[in-house]
Each structure stands twice: as structure tokens, then as C-alpha cells.
Amino acid sequence: MSDSEARNFQYLAYGLIACWVILVAYVLTLAARGKRLGRQLENVQRMMEDREGK
Amino acid sequence: MGMREKVMVVLGAVAAMLLTRNIWVMLTQLPDEAFQGAIFRIIFFHVPAAFTCFLCFFLALVAGIVYLAKKSLQWDAFAVSVTEVGLAFGAINLISGMIWARIIWGIWWTWDWRLTSMLVCWLLYAGYLVLRRAVEETTERARLGAVMLILNFSVVPFVFFSIKWFRTQHPQPVLFGEGKMDGIYREMLYGNWVPLLMIAAVLVLLRMKQENQQREIDALRRAAHSF
């Protein structure tokens, strides 16, 4: 394999990796948002219970 | 597990299998393109990502129009979900294009009509997300967002046809028009679009669920404060 062919493959690999990195990064932001929403829901439920208790 | 979760798991699993198979075929069985060599294979992600991105933006336009007509917040949740997913696929399109350009043109970026209009389009839709963060009141946010989505979509045909209307460095269409690609490449391109669409559908469903959850939390919070 010549140098230019190897470089061609190397950049193809960068391209494919970049596609997956972007998708995974987005999925991670969704997961983080999901966790945050879970925490918020718990807080609100606790707040409701406290107010009902009073 | 609800029906929606089951659909998401099935779609995700099928998409993962199809993508694994496609990448295997792409790397081991498809021949190099005569002039571009191995880097040509990036087109199997670059173009389907652009199609998915534009489809999402079109759905966001529809959601915006329907929201203004019906004032149902479900359409607002759908609009923000498809816009976010469209932006992720738009980013894949831009970045993969830059990596291809580095090898074929010798540069990462040029202020060409297609590249520039796509970047402007991406930034306009990112602006929609910024606008949503800036407006606190739910219905006002949905209304302004819907208007912005309708206005933003006017850029999409410009991006799509820019390579026809102007002299550009970007290659001409390879699926229709004069520079048609070989059948085996075309088959792979459409074959790779299917799993990407499935992934997009899963992400939209997931994001919509979160948007509805957020609305429920806000409603509960208001109820708690009104005690």
C-alpha cells in the first residue's frame, strides 16, 4: 500500500470515527438530561409530599 | 416496558445489525472508487446524514405549522425533538465532508456556496434551540419556536439546490442528474440511510419522551407552589 493510499484509509477511519463520536455525544447528552429529569421529578414529588404533610 | 420502549429497542437493535453489516461490506467487499480511492466510502455516511438532517428539518416545519394551527404542545415537543436530531445529523454531514475535503481538495474548508449555506442552515437551527432557552413561558416559547422553524426552512431548498444554481467546488448530485454513481454504490448509500433513519427515529422518540416529562415536572412544580 502506497503512502497516499494509507493516508486515504487513515482519513476514512477519522471520518467514520467522527460520525460515531457525534452520535455517541448526542446520546450521552440525552442520558444526562434523562438523569437530571429523574432528579427533578424526585425533588418535586418530595416537595408535594412535604406540602401535603403540612 | 411500554410499547414505545419496545419499538425503540427493536429499531435500535435492527439499526445496529444493519450498520455492522454495511460497514463490513463497505470495507471488505466494495471496490475503491477509481479517482478518489478509499476515502470515497465516506459518502455512505455523508449523504444519508444530509438526507436525514433535511428530513428532520422538514418534519420540524410541519410540526411548526401544525402547532400554530392546533396549539397542541405535543407538536412543539415533536418540533424540538426532530430539530435536535436533525442538528446531530447535520453535524455528521459537515464534519465528514470536511474530512473528505482534506484528502480530495487538500483543505478542510472553503467558503463555497454549498458548504457555507449548509453551515448557515445548521447555525439557524441551532439558533432555534437558543431561542427556546431564552423564552420562559411555555406557549410563547412554542409559538415563537414554530415561527422560527417555518422561517428557517426557507434556507433548506437553497442548500439543496446551491450546487445547481451556483458555480461550486462541491461535487454535483450523484444519485440523480448527470454524474450518476454506479449501482453497487447507490445500493449501499440507500442501504445505509435505512439504519440511520432508524437511529434518528429512536432518538426522536427518546427526546420527545424527555420533553413530555419536563412538561409534567413543570406542571407538578406549579401545582406544588399553588398549595
PDB file of C-alpha atoms in Angstrom:
ATOM      1  CA  MET A   1       0.000   0.000   0.000  1.00  0.00           C
ATOM      2  CA  SER A   2       1.418   3.400  -1.020  1.00  0.00           C
ATOM      3  CA  ASP A   3       1.665   6.374   1.360  1.00  0.00           C
ATOM      4  CA  SER A   4      -1.249   8.178  -0.280  1.00  0.00           C
ATOM      5  CA  GLU A   5      -3.443   5.055  -0.102  1.00  0.00           C
ATOM      6  CA  ALA A   6      -2.580   4.623   3.584  1.00  0.00           C
ATOM      7  CA  ARG A   7      -3.384   8.299   4.238  1.00  0.00           C
ATOM      8  CA  ASN A   8      -6.662   7.817   2.358  1.00  0.00           C
ATOM      9  CA  PHE A   9      -7.622   4.920   4.660  1.00  0.00           C
ATOM     10  CA  GLN A  10      -6.483   6.847   7.726  1.00  0.00           C
ATOM     11  CA  TYR A  11      -8.815   9.754   6.905  1.00  0.00           C
ATOM     12  CA  LEU A  12     -11.656   7.331   6.104  1.00  0.00           C
ATOM     13  CA  ALA A  13     -11.190   5.937   9.616  1.00  0.00           C
ATOM     14  CA  TYR A  14     -11.239   9.509  11.032  1.00  0.00           C
ATOM     15  CA  GLY A  15     -14.477  10.158   9.122  1.00  0.00           C
ATOM     16  CA  LEU A  16     -16.214   7.038  10.410  1.00  0.00           C
ATOM     17  CA  ILE A  17     -14.995   7.666  13.965  1.00  0.00           C
ATOM     18  CA  ALA A  18     -16.209  11.287  13.788  1.00  0.00           C
ATOM     19  CA  CYS A  19     -19.703  10.112  12.759  1.00  0.00           C
ATOM     20  CA  TRP A  20     -19.898   7.790  15.766  1.00  0.00           C
ATOM     21  CA  VAL A  21     -18.395  10.298  18.177  1.00  0.00           C
ATOM     22  CA  ILE A  22     -21.089  12.854  17.251  1.00  0.00           C
ATOM     23  CA  LEU A  23     -23.891  10.298  17.656  1.00  0.00           C
ATOM     24  CA  VAL A  24     -22.495   8.975  20.944  1.00  0.00           C
ATOM     25  CA  ALA A  25     -22.018  12.537  22.247  1.00  0.00           C
ATOM     26  CA  TYR A  26     -25.666  13.297  21.480  1.00  0.00           C
ATOM     27  CA  VAL A  27     -26.829  10.069  23.150  1.00  0.00           C
ATOM     28  CA  LEU A  28     -24.745  10.985  26.219  1.00  0.00           C
ATOM     29  CA  THR A  29     -26.381  14.423  26.402  1.00  0.00           C
ATOM     30  CA  LEU A  30     -29.786  12.691  26.226  1.00  0.00           C
ATOM     31  CA  ALA A  31     -28.727  10.319  29.018  1.00  0.00           C
ATOM     32  CA  ALA A  32     -27.510  13.236  31.156  1.00  0.00           C
ATOM     33  CA  ARG A  33     -30.782  15.098  30.561  1.00  0.00           C
ATOM     34  CA  GLY A  34     -32.727  11.931  31.483  1.00  0.00           C
ATOM     35  CA  LYS A  35     -30.838  11.694  34.779  1.00  0.00           C
ATOM     36  CA  ARG A  36     -31.434  15.380  35.517  1.00  0.00           C
ATOM     37  CA  LEU A  37     -35.166  14.978  34.820  1.00  0.00           C
ATOM     38  CA  GLY A  38     -35.280  11.959  37.142  1.00  0.00           C
ATOM     39  CA  ARG A  39     -33.704  14.033  39.931  1.00  0.00           C
ATOM     40  CA  GLN A  40     -36.085  16.954  39.286  1.00  0.00           C
ATOM     41  CA  LEU A  41     -39.091  14.601  39.406  1.00  0.00           C
ATOM     42  CA  GLU A  42     -37.929  13.171  42.745  1.00  0.00           C
ATOM     43  CA  ASN A  43     -37.474  16.688  44.164  1.00  0.00           C
ATOM     44  CA  VAL A  44     -40.910  17.828  43.029  1.00  0.00           C
ATOM     45  CA  GLN A  45     -42.565  14.678  44.403  1.00  0.00           C
ATOM     46  CA  ARG A  46     -40.794  15.199  47.740  1.00  0.00           C
ATOM     47  CA  MET A  47     -41.908  18.831  47.745  1.00  0.00           C
ATOM     48  CA  MET A  48     -45.532  17.770  47.054  1.00  0.00           C
ATOM     49  CA  GLU A  49     -45.408  15.199  49.868  1.00  0.00           C
ATOM     50  CA  ASP A  50     -43.980  17.800  52.290  1.00  0.00           C
ATOM     51  CA  ARG A  51     -46.692  20.306  51.439  1.00  0.00           C
ATOM     52  CA  GLU A  52     -49.437  17.680  51.721  1.00  0.00           C
ATOM     53  CA  GLY A  53     -47.975  16.629  55.119  1.00  0.00           C
ATOM     54  CA  LYS A  54     -48.217  20.201  56.386  1.00  0.00           C
TER      55      LYS A  54
ATOM     56  CA  MET B   1     -41.636  -1.909  29.220  1.00  0.00           C
ATOM     57  CA  GLY B   2     -44.218   0.127  27.294  1.00  0.00           C
ATOM     58  CA  MET B   3     -44.991  -0.113  23.592  1.00  0.00           C
ATOM     59  CA  ARG B   4     -42.865   2.937  22.782  1.00  0.00           C
ATOM     60  CA  GLU B   5     -39.829   1.491  24.618  1.00  0.00           C
ATOM     61  CA  LYS B   6     -40.246  -1.839  22.812  1.00  0.00           C
ATOM     62  CA  VAL B   7     -40.336  -0.071  19.419  1.00  0.00           C
ATOM     63  CA  MET B   8     -37.198   1.883  20.369  1.00  0.00           C
ATOM     64  CA  VAL B   9     -35.299  -1.245  21.417  1.00  0.00           C
ATOM     65  CA  VAL B  10     -36.301  -3.166  18.257  1.00  0.00           C
ATOM     66  CA  LEU B  11     -35.457  -0.240  15.953  1.00  0.00           C
ATOM     67  CA  GLY B  12     -32.115   0.311  17.700  1.00  0.00           C
ATOM     68  CA  ALA B  13     -31.167  -3.368  17.536  1.00  0.00           C
ATOM     69  CA  VAL B  14     -32.088  -3.697  13.840  1.00  0.00           C
ATOM     70  CA  ALA B  15     -30.207  -0.460  13.042  1.00  0.00           C
ATOM     71  CA  ALA B  16     -27.093  -1.717  14.871  1.00  0.00           C
ATOM     72  CA  MET B  17     -27.171  -5.018  12.966  1.00  0.00           C
ATOM     73  CA  LEU B  18     -27.688  -3.312   9.594  1.00  0.00           C
ATOM     74  CA  LEU B  19     -24.904  -0.791  10.255  1.00  0.00           C
ATOM     75  CA  THR B  20     -22.462  -3.513  11.306  1.00  0.00           C
ATOM     76  CA  ARG B  21     -23.247  -5.462   8.154  1.00  0.00           C
ATOM     77  CA  ASN B  22     -22.979  -2.329   5.976  1.00  0.00           C
ATOM     78  CA  ILE B  23     -19.609  -1.264   7.410  1.00  0.00           C
ATOM     79  CA  TRP B  24     -18.302  -4.796   6.881  1.00  0.00           C
ATOM     80  CA  VAL B  25     -19.459  -4.836   3.228  1.00  0.00           C
ATOM     81  CA  MET B  26     -18.222  -1.263   2.709  1.00  0.00           C
ATOM     82  CA  LEU B  27     -14.707  -2.033   3.930  1.00  0.00           C
ATOM     83  CA  THR B  28     -14.212  -5.565   2.640  1.00  0.00           C
ATOM     84  CA  GLN B  29     -16.315  -6.027  -0.488  1.00  0.00           C
ATOM     85  CA  LEU B  30     -16.951  -2.683  -2.185  1.00  0.00           C
ATOM     86  CA  PRO B  31     -14.184  -1.686  -4.609  1.00  0.00           C
ATOM     87  CA  ASP B  32     -12.340   1.643  -4.222  1.00  0.00           C
ATOM     88  CA  GLU B  33     -13.662   4.444  -6.392  1.00  0.00           C
ATOM     89  CA  ALA B  34     -11.316   4.915  -9.381  1.00  0.00           C
ATOM     90  CA  PHE B  35     -10.339   8.559  -8.724  1.00  0.00           C
ATOM     91  CA  GLN B  36     -10.897   9.054  -5.001  1.00  0.00           C
ATOM     92  CA  GLY B  37      -9.768   5.707  -3.591  1.00  0.00           C
ATOM     93  CA  ALA B  38     -10.871   4.534  -0.133  1.00  0.00           C
ATOM     94  CA  ILE B  39     -11.979   7.969   1.160  1.00  0.00           C
ATOM     95  CA  PHE B  40     -14.920   7.803  -1.272  1.00  0.00           C
ATOM     96  CA  ARG B  41     -16.662   5.467   1.212  1.00  0.00           C
ATOM     97  CA  ILE B  42     -17.320   8.437   3.486  1.00  0.00           C
ATOM     98  CA  ILE B  43     -20.158   9.297   1.099  1.00  0.00           C
ATOM     99  CA  PHE B  44     -22.169   6.394   2.551  1.00  0.00           C
ATOM    100  CA  PHE B  45     -22.471   8.383   5.775  1.00  0.00           C
ATOM    101  CA  HIS B  46     -22.114  11.946   4.466  1.00  0.00           C
ATOM    102  CA  VAL B  47     -25.094  11.873   2.069  1.00  0.00           C
ATOM    103  CA  PRO B  48     -27.541   9.793   4.192  1.00  0.00           C
ATOM    104  CA  ALA B  49     -26.716  12.086   7.142  1.00  0.00           C
ATOM    105  CA  ALA B  50     -27.661  15.110   4.990  1.00  0.00           C
ATOM    106  CA  PHE B  51     -30.900  13.414   3.874  1.00  0.00           C
ATOM    107  CA  THR B  52     -31.781  12.574   7.479  1.00  0.00           C
ATOM    108  CA  CYS B  53     -30.960  16.112   8.574  1.00  0.00           C
ATOM    109  CA  PHE B  54     -33.180  17.680   5.877  1.00  0.00           C
ATOM    110  CA  LEU B  55     -35.985  15.208   6.568  1.00  0.00           C
ATOM    111  CA  CYS B  56     -35.853  16.196  10.250  1.00  0.00           C
ATOM    112  CA  PHE B  57     -35.931  19.891   9.343  1.00  0.00           C
ATOM    113  CA  PHE B  58     -38.907  19.264   7.041  1.00  0.00           C
ATOM    114  CA  LEU B  59     -40.727  17.446   9.856  1.00  0.00           C
ATOM    115  CA  ALA B  60     -39.884  20.366  12.144  1.00  0.00           C
ATOM    116  CA  LEU B  61     -41.501  22.707   9.587  1.00  0.00           C
ATOM    117  CA  VAL B  62     -44.644  20.534   9.528  1.00  0.00           C
ATOM    118  CA  ALA B  63     -44.677  20.406  13.341  1.00  0.00           C
ATOM    119  CA  GLY B  64     -44.325  24.202  13.487  1.00  0.00           C
ATOM    120  CA  ILE B  65     -47.250  24.750  11.107  1.00  0.00           C
ATOM    121  CA  VAL B  66     -49.468  22.210  12.890  1.00  0.00           C
ATOM    122  CA  TYR B  67     -48.597  23.742  16.279  1.00  0.00           C
ATOM    123  CA  LEU B  68     -49.668  27.202  15.108  1.00  0.00           C
ATOM    124  CA  ALA B  69     -52.917  25.716  13.760  1.00  0.00           C
ATOM    125  CA  LYS B  70     -53.811  23.452  16.697  1.00  0.00           C
ATOM    126  CA  LYS B  71     -51.833  24.925  19.617  1.00  0.00           C
ATOM    127  CA  SER B  72     -51.105  21.428  20.893  1.00  0.00           C
ATOM    128  CA  LEU B  73     -47.843  21.237  22.863  1.00  0.00           C
ATOM    129  CA  GLN B  74     -47.286  17.679  21.611  1.00  0.00           C
ATOM    130  CA  TRP B  75     -46.323  19.220  18.256  1.00  0.00           C
ATOM    131  CA  ASP B  76     -43.935  21.580  19.991  1.00  0.00           C
ATOM    132  CA  ALA B  77     -42.284  18.585  21.694  1.00  0.00           C
ATOM    133  CA  PHE B  78     -42.046  16.854  18.321  1.00  0.00           C
ATOM    134  CA  ALA B  79     -40.591  20.000  16.708  1.00  0.00           C
ATOM    135  CA  VAL B  80     -37.786  20.406  19.252  1.00  0.00           C
ATOM    136  CA  SER B  81     -37.013  16.672  19.128  1.00  0.00           C
ATOM    137  CA  VAL B  82     -36.659  16.450  15.344  1.00  0.00           C
ATOM    138  CA  THR B  83     -34.683  19.699  15.246  1.00  0.00           C
ATOM    139  CA  GLU B  84     -32.141  18.430  17.782  1.00  0.00           C
ATOM    140  CA  VAL B  85     -31.754  15.107  15.987  1.00  0.00           C
ATOM    141  CA  GLY B  86     -31.520  16.931  12.639  1.00  0.00           C
ATOM    142  CA  LEU B  87     -28.703  19.066  14.053  1.00  0.00           C
ATOM    143  CA  ALA B  88     -26.785  15.953  15.155  1.00  0.00           C
ATOM    144  CA  PHE B  89     -27.031  14.509  11.634  1.00  0.00           C
ATOM    145  CA  GLY B  90     -26.196  17.913  10.150  1.00  0.00           C
ATOM    146  CA  ALA B  91     -23.023  17.932  12.241  1.00  0.00           C
ATOM    147  CA  ILE B  92     -22.142  14.455  10.927  1.00  0.00           C
ATOM    148  CA  ASN B  93     -22.657  15.736   7.387  1.00  0.00           C
ATOM    149  CA  LEU B  94     -20.461  18.812   7.898  1.00  0.00           C
ATOM    150  CA  ILE B  95     -17.629  17.052   9.734  1.00  0.00           C
ATOM    151  CA  SER B  96     -17.482  14.023   7.409  1.00  0.00           C
ATOM    152  CA  GLY B  97     -17.480  16.438   4.441  1.00  0.00           C
ATOM    153  CA  MET B  98     -14.541  18.339   5.923  1.00  0.00           C
ATOM    154  CA  ILE B  99     -12.537  15.128   6.368  1.00  0.00           C
ATOM    155  CA  TRP B 100     -13.288  14.111   2.770  1.00  0.00           C
ATOM    156  CA  ALA B 101     -12.295  17.604   1.558  1.00  0.00           C
ATOM    157  CA  ARG B 102      -8.941  17.407   3.376  1.00  0.00           C
ATOM    158  CA  ILE B 103      -7.959  14.460   1.187  1.00  0.00           C
ATOM    159  CA  ILE B 104      -9.642  15.346  -2.113  1.00  0.00           C
ATOM    160  CA  TRP B 105      -9.259  19.156  -2.128  1.00  0.00           C
ATOM    161  CA  GLY B 106      -6.275  19.373   0.226  1.00  0.00           C
ATOM    162  CA  ILE B 107      -8.154  21.763   2.542  1.00  0.00           C
ATOM    163  CA  TRP B 108     -10.547  21.300   5.472  1.00  0.00           C
ATOM    164  CA  TRP B 109     -12.934  24.052   4.464  1.00  0.00           C
ATOM    165  CA  THR B 110     -13.712  26.525   1.706  1.00  0.00           C
ATOM    166  CA  TRP B 111     -16.375  29.261   1.641  1.00  0.00           C
ATOM    167  CA  ASP B 112     -18.138  27.521  -1.211  1.00  0.00           C
ATOM    168  CA  TRP B 113     -21.923  28.060  -1.754  1.00  0.00           C
ATOM    169  CA  ARG B 114     -22.907  24.544  -0.626  1.00  0.00           C
ATOM    170  CA  LEU B 115     -20.624  24.395   2.396  1.00  0.00           C
ATOM    171  CA  THR B 116     -21.412  27.915   3.541  1.00  0.00           C
ATOM    172  CA  SER B 117     -25.183  27.572   3.070  1.00  0.00           C
ATOM    173  CA  MET B 118     -25.178  24.267   4.973  1.00  0.00           C
ATOM    174  CA  LEU B 119     -23.238  25.851   7.828  1.00  0.00           C
ATOM    175  CA  VAL B 120     -25.618  28.842   7.904  1.00  0.00           C
ATOM    176  CA  CYS B 121     -28.592  26.449   7.874  1.00  0.00           C
ATOM    177  CA  TRP B 122     -27.106  24.470  10.783  1.00  0.00           C
ATOM    178  CA  LEU B 123     -26.482  27.664  12.759  1.00  0.00           C
ATOM    179  CA  LEU B 124     -30.057  28.889  12.148  1.00  0.00           C
ATOM    180  CA  TYR B 125     -31.500  25.671  13.547  1.00  0.00           C
ATOM    181  CA  ALA B 126     -29.052  25.832  16.467  1.00  0.00           C
ATOM    182  CA  GLY B 127     -30.411  29.379  16.977  1.00  0.00           C
ATOM    183  CA  TYR B 128     -33.886  27.866  17.381  1.00  0.00           C
ATOM    184  CA  LEU B 129     -32.619  25.882  20.378  1.00  0.00           C
ATOM    185  CA  VAL B 130     -31.033  29.037  21.807  1.00  0.00           C
ATOM    186  CA  LEU B 131     -34.335  30.896  21.353  1.00  0.00           C
ATOM    187  CA  ARG B 132     -36.179  28.160  23.261  1.00  0.00           C
ATOM    188  CA  ARG B 133     -33.802  28.566  26.185  1.00  0.00           C
ATOM    189  CA  ALA B 134     -34.345  32.304  26.206  1.00  0.00           C
ATOM    190  CA  VAL B 135     -38.168  32.217  26.449  1.00  0.00           C
ATOM    191  CA  GLU B 136     -39.543  31.044  29.793  1.00  0.00           C
ATOM    192  CA  GLU B 137     -43.296  30.907  29.142  1.00  0.00           C
ATOM    193  CA  THR B 138     -44.262  27.553  27.538  1.00  0.00           C
ATOM    194  CA  THR B 139     -46.862  28.638  24.963  1.00  0.00           C
ATOM    195  CA  GLU B 140     -44.915  31.755  23.985  1.00  0.00           C
ATOM    196  CA  ARG B 141     -41.786  29.616  23.540  1.00  0.00           C
ATOM    197  CA  ALA B 142     -43.704  27.132  21.390  1.00  0.00           C
ATOM    198  CA  ARG B 143     -45.267  29.897  19.270  1.00  0.00           C
ATOM    199  CA  LEU B 144     -42.017  31.787  18.644  1.00  0.00           C
ATOM    200  CA  GLY B 145     -40.209  28.491  18.009  1.00  0.00           C
ATOM    201  CA  ALA B 146     -42.799  27.410  15.458  1.00  0.00           C
ATOM    202  CA  VAL B 147     -42.482  30.723  13.592  1.00  0.00           C
ATOM    203  CA  MET B 148     -38.692  30.412  13.608  1.00  0.00           C
ATOM    204  CA  LEU B 149     -38.874  26.848  12.272  1.00  0.00           C
ATOM    205  CA  ILE B 150     -41.076  27.976   9.382  1.00  0.00           C
ATOM    206  CA  LEU B 151     -38.675  30.821   8.541  1.00  0.00           C
ATOM    207  CA  ASN B 152     -35.596  28.609   8.938  1.00  0.00           C
ATOM    208  CA  PHE B 153     -36.858  26.056   6.440  1.00  0.00           C
ATOM    209  CA  SER B 154     -36.636  28.635   3.632  1.00  0.00           C
ATOM    210  CA  VAL B 155     -32.854  28.063   3.711  1.00  0.00           C
ATOM    211  CA  VAL B 156     -33.100  24.282   3.148  1.00  0.00           C
ATOM    212  CA  PRO B 157     -34.028  24.385  -0.593  1.00  0.00           C
ATOM    213  CA  PHE B 158     -31.232  26.923  -1.044  1.00  0.00           C
ATOM    214  CA  VAL B 159     -28.715  24.489   0.492  1.00  0.00           C
ATOM    215  CA  PHE B 160     -30.069  21.625  -1.592  1.00  0.00           C
ATOM    216  CA  PHE B 161     -30.048  23.438  -4.944  1.00  0.00           C
ATOM    217  CA  SER B 162     -26.971  25.617  -4.350  1.00  0.00           C
ATOM    218  CA  ILE B 163     -24.811  23.214  -6.360  1.00  0.00           C
ATOM    219  CA  LYS B 164     -27.212  23.618  -9.306  1.00  0.00           C
ATOM    220  CA  TRP B 165     -27.673  27.384  -9.061  1.00  0.00           C
ATOM    221  CA  PHE B 166     -24.079  28.462  -8.469  1.00  0.00           C
ATOM    222  CA  ARG B 167     -20.583  27.520  -9.555  1.00  0.00           C
ATOM    223  CA  THR B 168     -19.309  25.404  -6.696  1.00  0.00           C
ATOM    224  CA  GLN B 169     -16.410  23.202  -5.792  1.00  0.00           C
ATOM    225  CA  HIS B 170     -18.775  20.657  -4.233  1.00  0.00           C
ATOM    226  CA  PRO B 171     -19.443  17.560  -6.402  1.00  0.00           C
ATOM    227  CA  GLN B 172     -22.684  17.554  -8.416  1.00  0.00           C
ATOM    228  CA  PRO B 173     -25.547  15.234  -7.356  1.00  0.00           C
ATOM    229  CA  VAL B 174     -24.563  11.583  -7.577  1.00  0.00           C
ATOM    230  CA  LEU B 175     -27.993   9.993  -7.163  1.00  0.00           C
ATOM    231  CA  PHE B 176     -29.796  11.921  -9.886  1.00  0.00           C
ATOM    232  CA  GLY B 177     -28.622  14.245 -12.637  1.00  0.00           C
ATOM    233  CA  GLU B 178     -25.620  13.797 -14.870  1.00  0.00           C
ATOM    234  CA  GLY B 179     -22.998  12.309 -12.576  1.00  0.00           C
ATOM    235  CA  LYS B 180     -24.909   9.175 -11.571  1.00  0.00           C
ATOM    236  CA  MET B 181     -22.977   6.748  -9.373  1.00  0.00           C
ATOM    237  CA  ASP B 182     -22.602   3.049 -10.030  1.00  0.00           C
ATOM    238  CA  GLY B 183     -25.462   0.768  -8.913  1.00  0.00           C
ATOM    239  CA  ILE B 184     -23.495  -1.040  -6.191  1.00  0.00           C
ATOM    240  CA  TYR B 185     -22.530   2.266  -4.581  1.00  0.00           C
ATOM    241  CA  ARG B 186     -26.090   3.596  -4.875  1.00  0.00           C
ATOM    242  CA  GLU B 187     -27.428   0.446  -3.248  1.00  0.00           C
ATOM    243  CA  MET B 188     -25.000   0.865  -0.320  1.00  0.00           C
ATOM    244  CA  LEU B 189     -25.872   4.545   0.040  1.00  0.00           C
ATOM    245  CA  TYR B 190     -29.608   3.899   0.318  1.00  0.00           C
ATOM    246  CA  GLY B 191     -28.906   0.742   2.346  1.00  0.00           C
ATOM    247  CA  ASN B 192     -27.011   2.829   4.887  1.00  0.00           C
ATOM    248  CA  TRP B 193     -29.703   5.506   5.009  1.00  0.00           C
ATOM    249  CA  VAL B 194     -32.251   2.987   6.368  1.00  0.00           C
ATOM    250  CA  PRO B 195     -30.399   2.255   9.667  1.00  0.00           C
ATOM    251  CA  LEU B 196     -29.529   5.943  10.074  1.00  0.00           C
ATOM    252  CA  LEU B 197     -33.243   6.753   9.766  1.00  0.00           C
ATOM    253  CA  MET B 198     -33.992   4.094  12.380  1.00  0.00           C
ATOM    254  CA  ILE B 199     -31.434   5.637  14.747  1.00  0.00           C
ATOM    255  CA  ALA B 200     -32.949   9.073  14.111  1.00  0.00           C
ATOM    256  CA  ALA B 201     -36.432   7.700  14.914  1.00  0.00           C
ATOM    257  CA  VAL B 202     -35.185   6.185  18.189  1.00  0.00           C
ATOM    258  CA  LEU B 203     -33.504   9.450  19.186  1.00  0.00           C
ATOM    259  CA  VAL B 204     -36.623  11.490  18.346  1.00  0.00           C
ATOM    260  CA  LEU B 205     -38.828   9.155  20.427  1.00  0.00           C
ATOM    261  CA  LEU B 206     -36.381   9.354  23.316  1.00  0.00           C
ATOM    262  CA  ARG B 207     -36.148  13.151  23.136  1.00  0.00           C
ATOM    263  CA  MET B 208     -39.944  13.534  22.891  1.00  0.00           C
ATOM    264  CA  LYS B 209     -40.353  11.416  25.992  1.00  0.00           C
ATOM    265  CA  GLN B 210     -37.968  13.738  27.852  1.00  0.00           C
ATOM    266  CA  GLU B 211     -39.771  16.847  26.618  1.00  0.00           C
ATOM    267  CA  ASN B 212     -43.115  15.487  27.850  1.00  0.00           C
ATOM    268  CA  GLN B 213     -41.501  14.505  31.150  1.00  0.00           C
ATOM    269  CA  GLN B 214     -40.131  18.046  31.539  1.00  0.00           C
ATOM    270  CA  ARG B 215     -43.606  19.469  30.967  1.00  0.00           C
ATOM    271  CA  GLU B 216     -45.076  17.139  33.614  1.00  0.00           C
ATOM    272  CA  ILE B 217     -42.393  18.212  36.089  1.00  0.00           C
ATOM    273  CA  ASP B 218     -43.125  21.892  35.383  1.00  0.00           C
ATOM    274  CA  ALA B 219     -46.863  21.271  35.907  1.00  0.00           C
ATOM    275  CA  LEU B 220     -46.191  19.446  39.195  1.00  0.00           C
ATOM    276  CA  ARG B 221     -43.932  22.280  40.320  1.00  0.00           C
ATOM    277  CA  ARG B 222     -46.644  24.844  39.585  1.00  0.00           C
ATOM    278  CA  ALA B 223     -49.169  22.708  41.446  1.00  0.00           C
ATOM    279  CA  ALA B 224     -46.809  22.391  44.423  1.00  0.00           C
ATOM    280  CA  HIS B 225     -46.312  26.172  44.555  1.00  0.00           C
ATOM    281  CA  SER B 226     -50.049  26.842  44.345  1.00  0.00           C
ATOM    282  CA  PHE B 227     -50.753  24.897  47.558  1.00  0.00           C
TER     283      PHE B 227
END
